[in-house]
mmCIF file of C-alpha atoms in Angstrom:
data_model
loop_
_atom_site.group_PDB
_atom_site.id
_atom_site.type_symbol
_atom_site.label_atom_id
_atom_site.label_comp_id
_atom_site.label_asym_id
_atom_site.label_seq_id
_atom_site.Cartn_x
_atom_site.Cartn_y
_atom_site.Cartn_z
ATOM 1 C CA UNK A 1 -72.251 -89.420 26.940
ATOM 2 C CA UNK A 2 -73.832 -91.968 29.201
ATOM 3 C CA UNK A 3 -73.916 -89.311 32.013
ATOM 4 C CA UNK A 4 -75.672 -86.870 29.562
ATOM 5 C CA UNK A 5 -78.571 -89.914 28.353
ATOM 6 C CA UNK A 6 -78.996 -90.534 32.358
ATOM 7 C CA UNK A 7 -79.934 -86.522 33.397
ATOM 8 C CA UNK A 8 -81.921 -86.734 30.107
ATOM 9 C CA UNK A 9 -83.586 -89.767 31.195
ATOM 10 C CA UNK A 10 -84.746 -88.292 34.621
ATOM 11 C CA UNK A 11 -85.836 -85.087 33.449
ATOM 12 C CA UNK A 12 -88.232 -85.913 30.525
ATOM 13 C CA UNK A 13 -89.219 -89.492 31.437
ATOM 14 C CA UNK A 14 -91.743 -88.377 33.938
ATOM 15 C CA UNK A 15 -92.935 -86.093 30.817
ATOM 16 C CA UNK A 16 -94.206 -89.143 29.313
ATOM 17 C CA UNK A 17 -98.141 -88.652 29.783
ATOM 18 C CA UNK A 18 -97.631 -85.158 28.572
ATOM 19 C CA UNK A 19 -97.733 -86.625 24.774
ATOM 20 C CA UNK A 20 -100.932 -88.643 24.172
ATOM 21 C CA UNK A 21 -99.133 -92.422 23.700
ATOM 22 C CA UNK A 22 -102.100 -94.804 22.501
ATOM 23 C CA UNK A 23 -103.978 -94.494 25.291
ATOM 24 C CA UNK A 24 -103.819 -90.988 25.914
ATOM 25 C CA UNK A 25 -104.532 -90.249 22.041
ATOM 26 C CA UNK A 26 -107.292 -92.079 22.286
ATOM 27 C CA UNK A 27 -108.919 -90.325 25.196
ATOM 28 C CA UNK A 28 -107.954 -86.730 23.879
ATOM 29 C CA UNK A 29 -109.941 -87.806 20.565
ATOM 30 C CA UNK A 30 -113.273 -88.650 23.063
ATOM 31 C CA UNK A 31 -112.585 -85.450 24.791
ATOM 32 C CA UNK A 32 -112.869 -83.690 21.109
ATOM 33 C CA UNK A 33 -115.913 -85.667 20.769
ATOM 34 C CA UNK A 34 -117.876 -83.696 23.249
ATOM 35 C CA UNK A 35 -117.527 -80.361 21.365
ATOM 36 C CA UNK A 36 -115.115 -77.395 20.760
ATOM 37 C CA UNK A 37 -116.477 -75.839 23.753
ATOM 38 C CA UNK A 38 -116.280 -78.864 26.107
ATOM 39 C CA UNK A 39 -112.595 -79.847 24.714
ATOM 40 C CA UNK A 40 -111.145 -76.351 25.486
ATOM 41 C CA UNK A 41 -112.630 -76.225 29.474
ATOM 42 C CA UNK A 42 -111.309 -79.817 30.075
ATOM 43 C CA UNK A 43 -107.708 -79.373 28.403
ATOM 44 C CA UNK A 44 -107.590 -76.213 30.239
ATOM 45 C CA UNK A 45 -108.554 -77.635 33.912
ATOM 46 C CA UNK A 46 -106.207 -80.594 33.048
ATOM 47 C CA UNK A 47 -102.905 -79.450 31.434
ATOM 48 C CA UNK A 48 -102.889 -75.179 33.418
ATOM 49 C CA UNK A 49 -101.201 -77.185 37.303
ATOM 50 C CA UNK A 50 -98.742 -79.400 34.857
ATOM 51 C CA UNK A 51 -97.650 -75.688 33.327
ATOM 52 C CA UNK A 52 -97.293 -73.769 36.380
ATOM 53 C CA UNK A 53 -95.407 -76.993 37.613
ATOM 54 C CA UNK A 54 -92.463 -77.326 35.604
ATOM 55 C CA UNK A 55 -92.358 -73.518 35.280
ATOM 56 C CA UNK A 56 -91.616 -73.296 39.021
ATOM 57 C CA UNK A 57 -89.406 -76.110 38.426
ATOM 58 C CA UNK A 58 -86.907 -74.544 36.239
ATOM 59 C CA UNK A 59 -87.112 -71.270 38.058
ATOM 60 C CA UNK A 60 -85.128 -73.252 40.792
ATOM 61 C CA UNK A 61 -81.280 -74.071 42.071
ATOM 62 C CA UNK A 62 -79.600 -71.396 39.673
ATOM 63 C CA UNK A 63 -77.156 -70.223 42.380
ATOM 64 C CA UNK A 64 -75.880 -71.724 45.969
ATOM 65 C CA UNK A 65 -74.499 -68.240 46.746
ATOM 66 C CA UNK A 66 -74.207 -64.756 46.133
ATOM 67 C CA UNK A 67 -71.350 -64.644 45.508
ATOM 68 C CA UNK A 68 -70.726 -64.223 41.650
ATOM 69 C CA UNK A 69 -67.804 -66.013 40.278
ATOM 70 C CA UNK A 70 -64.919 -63.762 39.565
ATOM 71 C CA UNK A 71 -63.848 -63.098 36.078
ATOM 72 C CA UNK A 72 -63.501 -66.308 34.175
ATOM 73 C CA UNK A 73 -63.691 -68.567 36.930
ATOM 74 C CA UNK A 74 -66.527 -71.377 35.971
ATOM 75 C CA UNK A 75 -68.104 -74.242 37.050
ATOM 76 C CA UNK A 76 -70.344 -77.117 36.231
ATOM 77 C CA UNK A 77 -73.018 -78.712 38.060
ATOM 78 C CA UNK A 78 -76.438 -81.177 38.362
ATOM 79 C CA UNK A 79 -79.210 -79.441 39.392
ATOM 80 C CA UNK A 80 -82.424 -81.463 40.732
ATOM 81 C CA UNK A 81 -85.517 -79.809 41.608
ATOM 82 C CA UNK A 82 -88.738 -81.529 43.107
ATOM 83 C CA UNK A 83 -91.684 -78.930 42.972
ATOM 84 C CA UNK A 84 -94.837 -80.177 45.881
ATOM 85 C CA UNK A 85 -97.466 -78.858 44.318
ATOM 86 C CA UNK A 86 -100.611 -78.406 46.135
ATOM 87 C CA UNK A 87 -103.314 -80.983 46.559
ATOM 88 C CA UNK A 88 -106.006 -78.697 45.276
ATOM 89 C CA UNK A 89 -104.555 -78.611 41.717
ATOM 90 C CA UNK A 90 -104.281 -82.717 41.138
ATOM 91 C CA UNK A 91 -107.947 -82.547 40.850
ATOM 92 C CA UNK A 92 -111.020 -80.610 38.896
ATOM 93 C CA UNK A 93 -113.940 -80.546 39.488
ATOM 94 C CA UNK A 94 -116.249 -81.251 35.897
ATOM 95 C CA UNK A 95 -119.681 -80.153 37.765
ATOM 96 C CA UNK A 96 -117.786 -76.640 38.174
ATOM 97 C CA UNK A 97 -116.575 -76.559 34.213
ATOM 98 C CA UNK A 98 -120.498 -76.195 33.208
ATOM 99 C CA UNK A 99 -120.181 -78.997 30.372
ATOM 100 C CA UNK A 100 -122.603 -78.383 27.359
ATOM 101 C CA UNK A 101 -122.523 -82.322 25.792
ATOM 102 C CA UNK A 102 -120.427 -84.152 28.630
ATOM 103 C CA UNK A 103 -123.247 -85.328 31.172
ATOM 104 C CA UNK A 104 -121.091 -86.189 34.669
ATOM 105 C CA UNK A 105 -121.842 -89.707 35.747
ATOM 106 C CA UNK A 106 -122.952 -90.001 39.182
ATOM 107 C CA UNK A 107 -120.652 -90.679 41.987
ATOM 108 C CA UNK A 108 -117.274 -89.231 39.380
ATOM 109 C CA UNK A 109 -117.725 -85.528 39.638
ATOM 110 C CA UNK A 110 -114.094 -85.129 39.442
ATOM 111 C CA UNK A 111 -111.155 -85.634 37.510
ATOM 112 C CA UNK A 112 -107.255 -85.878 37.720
ATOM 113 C CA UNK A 113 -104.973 -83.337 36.108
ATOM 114 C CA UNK A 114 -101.861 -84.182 34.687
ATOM 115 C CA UNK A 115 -100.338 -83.594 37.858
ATOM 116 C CA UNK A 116 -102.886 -85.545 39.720
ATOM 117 C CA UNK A 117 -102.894 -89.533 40.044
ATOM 118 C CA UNK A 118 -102.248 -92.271 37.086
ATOM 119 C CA UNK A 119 -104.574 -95.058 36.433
ATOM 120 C CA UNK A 120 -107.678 -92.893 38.132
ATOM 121 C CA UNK A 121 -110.350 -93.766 36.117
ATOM 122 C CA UNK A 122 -112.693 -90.671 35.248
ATOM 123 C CA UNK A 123 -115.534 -91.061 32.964
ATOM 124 C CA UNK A 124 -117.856 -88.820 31.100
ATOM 125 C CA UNK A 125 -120.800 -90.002 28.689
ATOM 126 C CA UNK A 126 -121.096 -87.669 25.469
ATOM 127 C CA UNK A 127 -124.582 -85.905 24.852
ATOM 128 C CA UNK A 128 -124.073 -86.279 20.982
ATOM 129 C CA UNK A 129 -123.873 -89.676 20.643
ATOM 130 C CA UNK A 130 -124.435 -91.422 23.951
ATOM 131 C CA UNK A 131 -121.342 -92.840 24.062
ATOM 132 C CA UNK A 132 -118.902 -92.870 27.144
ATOM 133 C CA UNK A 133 -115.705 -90.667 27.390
ATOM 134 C CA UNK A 134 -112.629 -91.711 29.551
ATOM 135 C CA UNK A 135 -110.446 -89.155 30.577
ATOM 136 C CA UNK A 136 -107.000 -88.704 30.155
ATOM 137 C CA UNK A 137 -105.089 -89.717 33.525
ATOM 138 C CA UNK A 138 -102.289 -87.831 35.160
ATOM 139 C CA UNK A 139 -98.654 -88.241 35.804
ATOM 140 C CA UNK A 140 -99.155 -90.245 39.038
ATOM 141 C CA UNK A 141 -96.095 -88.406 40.831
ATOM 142 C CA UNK A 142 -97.079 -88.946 44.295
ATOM 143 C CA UNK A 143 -95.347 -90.214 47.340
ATOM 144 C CA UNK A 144 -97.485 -90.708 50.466
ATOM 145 C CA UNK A 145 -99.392 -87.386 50.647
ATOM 146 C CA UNK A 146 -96.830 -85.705 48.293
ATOM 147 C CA UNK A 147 -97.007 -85.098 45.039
ATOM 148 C CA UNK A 148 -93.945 -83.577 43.462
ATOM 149 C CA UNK A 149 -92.390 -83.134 39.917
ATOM 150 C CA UNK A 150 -89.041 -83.802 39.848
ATOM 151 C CA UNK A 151 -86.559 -82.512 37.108
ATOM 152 C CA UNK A 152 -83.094 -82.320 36.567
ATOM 153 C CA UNK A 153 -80.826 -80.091 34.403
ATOM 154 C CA UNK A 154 -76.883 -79.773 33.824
ATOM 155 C CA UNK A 155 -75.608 -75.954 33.872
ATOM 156 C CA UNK A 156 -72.828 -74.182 33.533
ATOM 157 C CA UNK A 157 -71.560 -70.961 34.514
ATOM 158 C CA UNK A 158 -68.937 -68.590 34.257
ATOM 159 C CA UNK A 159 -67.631 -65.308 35.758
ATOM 160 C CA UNK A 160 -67.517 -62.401 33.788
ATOM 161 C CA UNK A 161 -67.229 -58.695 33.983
ATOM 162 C CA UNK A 162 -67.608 -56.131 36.944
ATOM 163 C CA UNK A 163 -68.690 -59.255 39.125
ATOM 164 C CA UNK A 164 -71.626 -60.845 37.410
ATOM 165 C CA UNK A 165 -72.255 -64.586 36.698
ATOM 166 C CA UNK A 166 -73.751 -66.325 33.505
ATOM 167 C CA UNK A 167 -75.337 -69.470 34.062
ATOM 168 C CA UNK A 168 -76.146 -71.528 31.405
ATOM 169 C CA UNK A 169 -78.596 -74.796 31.113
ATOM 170 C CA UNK A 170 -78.869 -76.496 27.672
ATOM 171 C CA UNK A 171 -80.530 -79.806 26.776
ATOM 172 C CA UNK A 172 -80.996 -80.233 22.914
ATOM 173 C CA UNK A 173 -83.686 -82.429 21.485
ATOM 174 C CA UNK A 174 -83.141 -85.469 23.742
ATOM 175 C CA UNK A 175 -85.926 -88.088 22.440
ATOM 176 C CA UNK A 176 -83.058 -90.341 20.662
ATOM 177 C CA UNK A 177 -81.652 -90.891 23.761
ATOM 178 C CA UNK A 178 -84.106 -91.144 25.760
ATOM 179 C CA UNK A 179 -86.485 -93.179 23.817
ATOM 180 C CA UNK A 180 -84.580 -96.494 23.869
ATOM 181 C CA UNK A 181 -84.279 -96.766 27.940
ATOM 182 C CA UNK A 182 -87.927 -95.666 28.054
ATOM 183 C CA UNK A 183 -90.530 -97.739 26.521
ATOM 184 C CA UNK A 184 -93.553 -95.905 26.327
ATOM 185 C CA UNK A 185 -91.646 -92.680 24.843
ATOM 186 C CA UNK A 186 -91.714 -93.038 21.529
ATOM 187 C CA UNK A 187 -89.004 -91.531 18.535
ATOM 188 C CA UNK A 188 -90.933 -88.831 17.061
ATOM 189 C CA UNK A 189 -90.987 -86.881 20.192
ATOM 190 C CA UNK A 190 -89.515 -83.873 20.032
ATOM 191 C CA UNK A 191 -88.383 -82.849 23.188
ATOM 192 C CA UNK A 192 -85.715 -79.568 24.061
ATOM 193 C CA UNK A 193 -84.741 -77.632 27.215
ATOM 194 C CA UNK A 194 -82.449 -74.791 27.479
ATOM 195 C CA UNK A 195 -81.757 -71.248 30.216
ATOM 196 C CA UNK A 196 -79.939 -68.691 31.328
ATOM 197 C CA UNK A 197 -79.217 -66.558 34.456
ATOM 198 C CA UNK A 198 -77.256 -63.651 35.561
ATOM 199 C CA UNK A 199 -76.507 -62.766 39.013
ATOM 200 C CA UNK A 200 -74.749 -59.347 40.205
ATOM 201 C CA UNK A 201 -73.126 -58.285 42.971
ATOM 202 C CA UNK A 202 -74.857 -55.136 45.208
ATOM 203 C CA UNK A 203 -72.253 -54.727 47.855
ATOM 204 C CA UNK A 204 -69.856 -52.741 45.594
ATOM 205 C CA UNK A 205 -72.710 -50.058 44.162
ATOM 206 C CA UNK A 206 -73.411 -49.434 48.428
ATOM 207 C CA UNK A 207 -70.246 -48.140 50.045
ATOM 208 C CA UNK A 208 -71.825 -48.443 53.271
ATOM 209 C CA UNK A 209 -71.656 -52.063 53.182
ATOM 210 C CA UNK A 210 -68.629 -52.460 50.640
ATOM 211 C CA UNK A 211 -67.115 -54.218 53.206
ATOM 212 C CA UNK A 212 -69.652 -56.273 55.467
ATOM 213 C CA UNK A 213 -68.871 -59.984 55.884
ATOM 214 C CA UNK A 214 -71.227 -61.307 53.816
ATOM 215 C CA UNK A 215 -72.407 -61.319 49.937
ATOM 216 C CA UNK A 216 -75.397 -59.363 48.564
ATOM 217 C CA UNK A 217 -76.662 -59.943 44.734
ATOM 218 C CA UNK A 218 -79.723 -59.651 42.408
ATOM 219 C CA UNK A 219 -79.951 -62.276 40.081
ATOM 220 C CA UNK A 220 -82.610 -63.007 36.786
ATOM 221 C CA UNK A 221 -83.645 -65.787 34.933
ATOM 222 C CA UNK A 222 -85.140 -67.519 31.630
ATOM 223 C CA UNK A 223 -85.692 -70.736 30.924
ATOM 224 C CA UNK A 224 -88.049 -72.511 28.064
ATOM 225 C CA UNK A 225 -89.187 -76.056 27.567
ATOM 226 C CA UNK A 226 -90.564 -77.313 24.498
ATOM 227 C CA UNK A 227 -92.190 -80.462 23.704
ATOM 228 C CA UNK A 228 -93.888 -81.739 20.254
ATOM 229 C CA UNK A 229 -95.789 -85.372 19.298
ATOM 230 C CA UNK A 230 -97.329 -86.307 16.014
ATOM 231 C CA UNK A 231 -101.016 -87.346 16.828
ATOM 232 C CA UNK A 232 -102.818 -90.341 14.728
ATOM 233 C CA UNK A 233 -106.383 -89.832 15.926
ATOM 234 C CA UNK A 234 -108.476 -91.833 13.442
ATOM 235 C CA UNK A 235 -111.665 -90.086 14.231
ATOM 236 C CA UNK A 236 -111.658 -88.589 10.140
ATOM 237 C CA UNK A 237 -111.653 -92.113 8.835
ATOM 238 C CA UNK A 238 -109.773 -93.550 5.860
ATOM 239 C CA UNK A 239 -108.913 -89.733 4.625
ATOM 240 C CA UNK A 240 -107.340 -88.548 7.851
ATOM 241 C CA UNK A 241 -104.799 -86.106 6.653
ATOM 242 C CA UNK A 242 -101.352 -86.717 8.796
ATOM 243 C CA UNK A 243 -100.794 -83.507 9.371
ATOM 244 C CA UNK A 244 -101.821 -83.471 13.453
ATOM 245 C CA UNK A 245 -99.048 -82.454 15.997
ATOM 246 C CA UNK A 246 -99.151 -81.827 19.946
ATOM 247 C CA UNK A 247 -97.340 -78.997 20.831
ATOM 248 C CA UNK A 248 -96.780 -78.165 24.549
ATOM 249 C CA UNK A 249 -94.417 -75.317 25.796
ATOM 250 C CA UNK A 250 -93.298 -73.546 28.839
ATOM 251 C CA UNK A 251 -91.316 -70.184 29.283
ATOM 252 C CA UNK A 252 -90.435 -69.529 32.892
ATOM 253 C CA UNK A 253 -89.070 -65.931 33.794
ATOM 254 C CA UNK A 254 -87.334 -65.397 37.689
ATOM 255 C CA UNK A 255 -86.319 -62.547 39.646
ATOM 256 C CA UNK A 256 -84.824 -62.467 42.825
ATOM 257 C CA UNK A 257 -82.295 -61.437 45.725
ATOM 258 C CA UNK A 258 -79.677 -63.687 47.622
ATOM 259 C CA UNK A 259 -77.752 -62.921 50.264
ATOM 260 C CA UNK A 260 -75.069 -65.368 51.932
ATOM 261 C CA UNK A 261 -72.286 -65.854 54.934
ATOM 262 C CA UNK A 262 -69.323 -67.941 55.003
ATOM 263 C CA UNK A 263 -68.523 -69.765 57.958
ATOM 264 C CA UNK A 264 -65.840 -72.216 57.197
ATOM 265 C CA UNK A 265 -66.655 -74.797 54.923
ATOM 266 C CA UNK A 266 -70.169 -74.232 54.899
ATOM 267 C CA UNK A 267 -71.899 -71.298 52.866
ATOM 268 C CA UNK A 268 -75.591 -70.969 54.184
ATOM 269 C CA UNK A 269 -77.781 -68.671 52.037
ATOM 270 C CA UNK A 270 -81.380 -67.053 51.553
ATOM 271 C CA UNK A 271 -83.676 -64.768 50.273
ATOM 272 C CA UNK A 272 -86.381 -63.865 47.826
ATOM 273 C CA UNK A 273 -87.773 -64.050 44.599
ATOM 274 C CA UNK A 274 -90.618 -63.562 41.974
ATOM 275 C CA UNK A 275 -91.322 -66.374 39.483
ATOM 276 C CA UNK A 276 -93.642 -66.561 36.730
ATOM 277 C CA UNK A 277 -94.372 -69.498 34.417
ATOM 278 C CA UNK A 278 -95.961 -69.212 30.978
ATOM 279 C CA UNK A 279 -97.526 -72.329 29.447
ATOM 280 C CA UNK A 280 -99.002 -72.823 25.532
ATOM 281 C CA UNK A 281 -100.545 -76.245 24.704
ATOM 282 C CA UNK A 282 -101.637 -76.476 21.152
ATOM 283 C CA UNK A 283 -103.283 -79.063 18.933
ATOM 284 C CA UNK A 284 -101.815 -78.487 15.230
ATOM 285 C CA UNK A 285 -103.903 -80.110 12.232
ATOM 286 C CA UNK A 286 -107.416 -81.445 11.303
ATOM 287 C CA UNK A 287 -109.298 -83.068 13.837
ATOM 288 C CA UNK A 288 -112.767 -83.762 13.799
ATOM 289 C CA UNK A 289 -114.496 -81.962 17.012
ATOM 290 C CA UNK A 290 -117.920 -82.982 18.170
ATOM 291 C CA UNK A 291 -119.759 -82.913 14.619
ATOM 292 C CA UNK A 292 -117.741 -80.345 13.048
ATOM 293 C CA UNK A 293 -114.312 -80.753 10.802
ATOM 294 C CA UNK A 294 -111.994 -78.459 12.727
ATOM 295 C CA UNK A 295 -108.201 -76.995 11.873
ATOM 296 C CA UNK A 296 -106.139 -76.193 14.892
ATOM 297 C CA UNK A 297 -108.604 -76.478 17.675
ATOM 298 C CA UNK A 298 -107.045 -76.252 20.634
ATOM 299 C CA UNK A 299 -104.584 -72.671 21.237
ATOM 300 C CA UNK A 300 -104.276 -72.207 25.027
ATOM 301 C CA UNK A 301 -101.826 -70.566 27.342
ATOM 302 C CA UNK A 302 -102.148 -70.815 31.168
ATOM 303 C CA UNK A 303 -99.927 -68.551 33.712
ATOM 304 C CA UNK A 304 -99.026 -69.514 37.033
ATOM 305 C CA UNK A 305 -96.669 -66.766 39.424
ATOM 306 C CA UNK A 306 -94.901 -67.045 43.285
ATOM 307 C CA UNK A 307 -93.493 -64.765 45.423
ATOM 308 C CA UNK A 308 -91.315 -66.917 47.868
ATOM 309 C CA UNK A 309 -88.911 -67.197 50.269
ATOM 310 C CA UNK A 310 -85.281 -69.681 49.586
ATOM 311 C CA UNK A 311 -82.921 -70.279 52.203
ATOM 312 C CA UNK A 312 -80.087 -73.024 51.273
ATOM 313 C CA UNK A 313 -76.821 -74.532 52.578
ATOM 314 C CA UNK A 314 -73.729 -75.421 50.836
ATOM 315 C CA UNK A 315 -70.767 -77.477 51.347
ATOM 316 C CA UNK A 316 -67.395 -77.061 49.979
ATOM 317 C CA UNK A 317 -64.886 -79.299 49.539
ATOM 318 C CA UNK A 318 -62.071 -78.023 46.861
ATOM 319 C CA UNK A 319 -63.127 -77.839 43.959
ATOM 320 C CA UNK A 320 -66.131 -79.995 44.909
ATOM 321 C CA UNK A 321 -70.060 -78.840 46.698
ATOM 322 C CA UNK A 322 -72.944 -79.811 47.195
ATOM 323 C CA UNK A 323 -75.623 -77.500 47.716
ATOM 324 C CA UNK A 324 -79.647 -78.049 49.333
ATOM 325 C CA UNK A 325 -82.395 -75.179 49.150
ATOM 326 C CA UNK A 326 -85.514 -74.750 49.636
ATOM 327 C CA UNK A 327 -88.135 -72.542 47.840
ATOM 328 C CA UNK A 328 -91.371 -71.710 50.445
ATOM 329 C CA UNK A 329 -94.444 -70.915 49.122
ATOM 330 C CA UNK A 330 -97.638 -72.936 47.926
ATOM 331 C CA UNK A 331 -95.389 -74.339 45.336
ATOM 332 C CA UNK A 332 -92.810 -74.989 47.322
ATOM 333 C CA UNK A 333 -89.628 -76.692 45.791
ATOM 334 C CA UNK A 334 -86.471 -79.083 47.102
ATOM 335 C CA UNK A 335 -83.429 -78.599 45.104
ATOM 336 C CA UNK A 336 -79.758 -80.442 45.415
ATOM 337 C CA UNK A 337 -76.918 -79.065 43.768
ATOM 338 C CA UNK A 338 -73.336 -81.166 42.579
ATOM 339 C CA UNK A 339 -70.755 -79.072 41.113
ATOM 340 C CA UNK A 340 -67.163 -79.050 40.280
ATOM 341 C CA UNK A 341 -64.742 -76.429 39.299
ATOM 342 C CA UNK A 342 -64.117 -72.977 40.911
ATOM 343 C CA UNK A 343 -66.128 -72.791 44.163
ATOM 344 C CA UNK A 344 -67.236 -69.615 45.641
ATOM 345 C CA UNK A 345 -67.893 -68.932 49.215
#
C-alpha cells in the first residue's frame, strides 16, 4: 500500500495547478469576468500545451522489447515518463488572442500556460469594470532550460495467445491518498488513470524472416486520464448555487512498430510510432460571465499528434530489468522502466 500512495503521489502531485485551489479559483472567476468570448480564447491558449503534454506522456514506456511475452508469462513494472515540451508552448501571447474587454497592460503582452512557469505574474485590466485581472500561473516544471512533465504509472502485462501481449495500467481515484502527503490538494478531487496496450509479433506472418535474429512487432495503445474539482467562485453572491465542477480529461491513442536484438544481457531496441492526444476541459454549473448569468460556459477540447522516432536499452538480470528510452520528436520524452517477473529478451 505505501508503494501504491508513493507512484500516486508522483504522478498527480504535479497535477495540482490543474484544479483551481484558492488562488487559482479566484483568477479563473476574473478571467470569466472579461466575457464569454475572452474566457474561452484564454482557457484555450492556457490549458491546449498541458493536454497535448500528458497525452504524450502516457503514450510512453509500454514495452522495452518486441518481444511479446509468451503465453501466460507476466510481469509487473514502474514506468516514469518525463515529456520536454517545447519552449514555444509555456507561453501565449494575449496581443495575438484579439481580446474584446481584456486591455493588455504595457510591458506584459504575454502569459504562462499551465505548462509554462509558477509564480509569473501576468495581468490584464477588464474593459467592463476597470478592474485588474491576474492570470492563472502554470505548473512551474522547469529545470534549467527544461521544462518537462513527469508522470509515473504501475502496469502490468501478460502473454496471451498466438504471441501477443496485454499491458495493463490502472490507477483508481487516488485523491484519498494523495491528499494527506500533499497540502495544497484538497479531498474532493477526483482524480483516475487507467490503459491498455497490445503488442504482436510480425516475424511469424513473414516466412522470409521467420527466423532472423531479432524481434519484429506492431503494438497499440489507449490510455485516459480524468480529473474533476468542485469550484466555489462567489462571483453570484449570497445565492450562488453549489452546483460548479471543473472537469479536465485526456484520452491518448498510440500506434507504433518496435523492433529489437539480444546481445547478452542487454536488449537494445527502436522504432516508430504515431501518437495522438485528445484533451476536454469543461466548466460544469452557473457562473456568472462578464455581465451575463451563464450555465456551463466553458466546453473545449484541444488535440495535439507526433510522429517519432524511440530507440531504448534494457538490462536483464533474472527476473529483474531495467529499461531507458527515448521518444524524438518536438515532444520528445525520457522514460525508465523497473520490472519484475518473466523477462523477455
Amino acid at each position: 500500500m505505501k508503494k501504491n500512495i508513493c507512484f500516486a503521489i508522483l504522478f498527480f502531485c504535479c497535477l495540482g495547478a490543474l484544479f483551481p485551489l484558492q488562488a487559482q479559483q479566484e483568477r479563473i472567476e476574473q478571467v470569466l469576468s472579461l466575457g464569454l468570448n475572452d474566457a474561452q480564447k484564454i482557457m484555450e491558449a492556457y490549458n491546449a500545451p498541458l493536454g497535448r503534454t500528458i497525452g504524450f506522456a502516457m503514450s510512453d514506456g509500454w514495452h522495452e522489447t518486441a518481444q511479446p511475452l509468451k503465453r501466460w508469462q507476466s510481469n509487473f513494472r514502474f514506468v516514469q515518463s518525463s515529456v520536454v515540451y517545447p519552449a514555444y508552448e509555456q507561453r501565449y501571447n494575449l496581443i495575438d488572442l484579439g481580446l474584446e474587454n481584456g486591455i493588455v497592460i504595457a510591458g506584459d503582452s504575454s502569459a504562462p500556460t499551465a505548462i509554462g512557469e509558477r509564480g509569473d505574474l501576468s495581468v490584464l485590466r477588464n474593459r467592463l469594470n476597470d478592474s485588474l485581472v491576474f492570470l492563472p500561473q502554470g505548473l512551474g516544471l522547469i529545470y534549467k532550460q527544461y521544462a518537462f512533465f513527469p508522470a509515473v504509472y504501475p502496469q502490468f502485462s501478460i502473454g496471451l495467445f498466438r504471441n501477443t501481449e496485454l499491458s495493463i495500467r490502472f490507477l483508481p481515484n487516488v485523491a484519498p491518498l494523495v491528499s494527506p502527503f500533499v497540502s495544497d490538494i484538497p479531498d474532493n478531487i477526483q482524480m483516475s488513470y487507467w490503459g491498455v496496450s497490445l503488442m504482436h509479433d510480425l516475424k511469424q506472418w513473414i516466412p522470409s524472416i521467420a527466423l532472423a535474429p531479432f524481434s519484429l512487432s506492431v503494438w497499440g495503445s489507449y490510455s485516459q486520464a480524468n480529473f474533476s474539482y468542485p469550484l466555489e467562485l462567489r462571483s453570484l453572491g449570497a445565492g450562488d448555487p453549489r452546483d460548479q465542477l471543473l472537469r479536465y480529461g485526456v484520452t491518448a491513442y498510440s500506434v507504433g512498430m518496435a523492433a529489437s536484438k539480444k546481445i547478452a544481457f542487454l536488449t537494445f531496441f527502436g522504432g516508430m510510432q504515431y501518437d495522438k492526444s485528445i484533451a476536454t476541459n469543461r466548466l460544469e454549473g452557473t457562473y456568472k460571465v462578464g455581465e451575463e448569468i451563464i450555465t456551463n460556459p466553458i466546453d473545449q477540447t484541444y488535440e495535439g499528434q507526433r510522429i517519432a522516432a524511440n530507440i531504448g536499452a534494457k538490462l536483464r538480470v533474472k527476473k529483474t530489468f531495467l529499461a531507458v528510452s527515448a521518444v524524438l520528436s518536438q515532444y520528445s520524452t525520457l522514460s525508465v522502466t523497473i520490472g519484475f517477473g518473466n523477462n523477455n529478451p
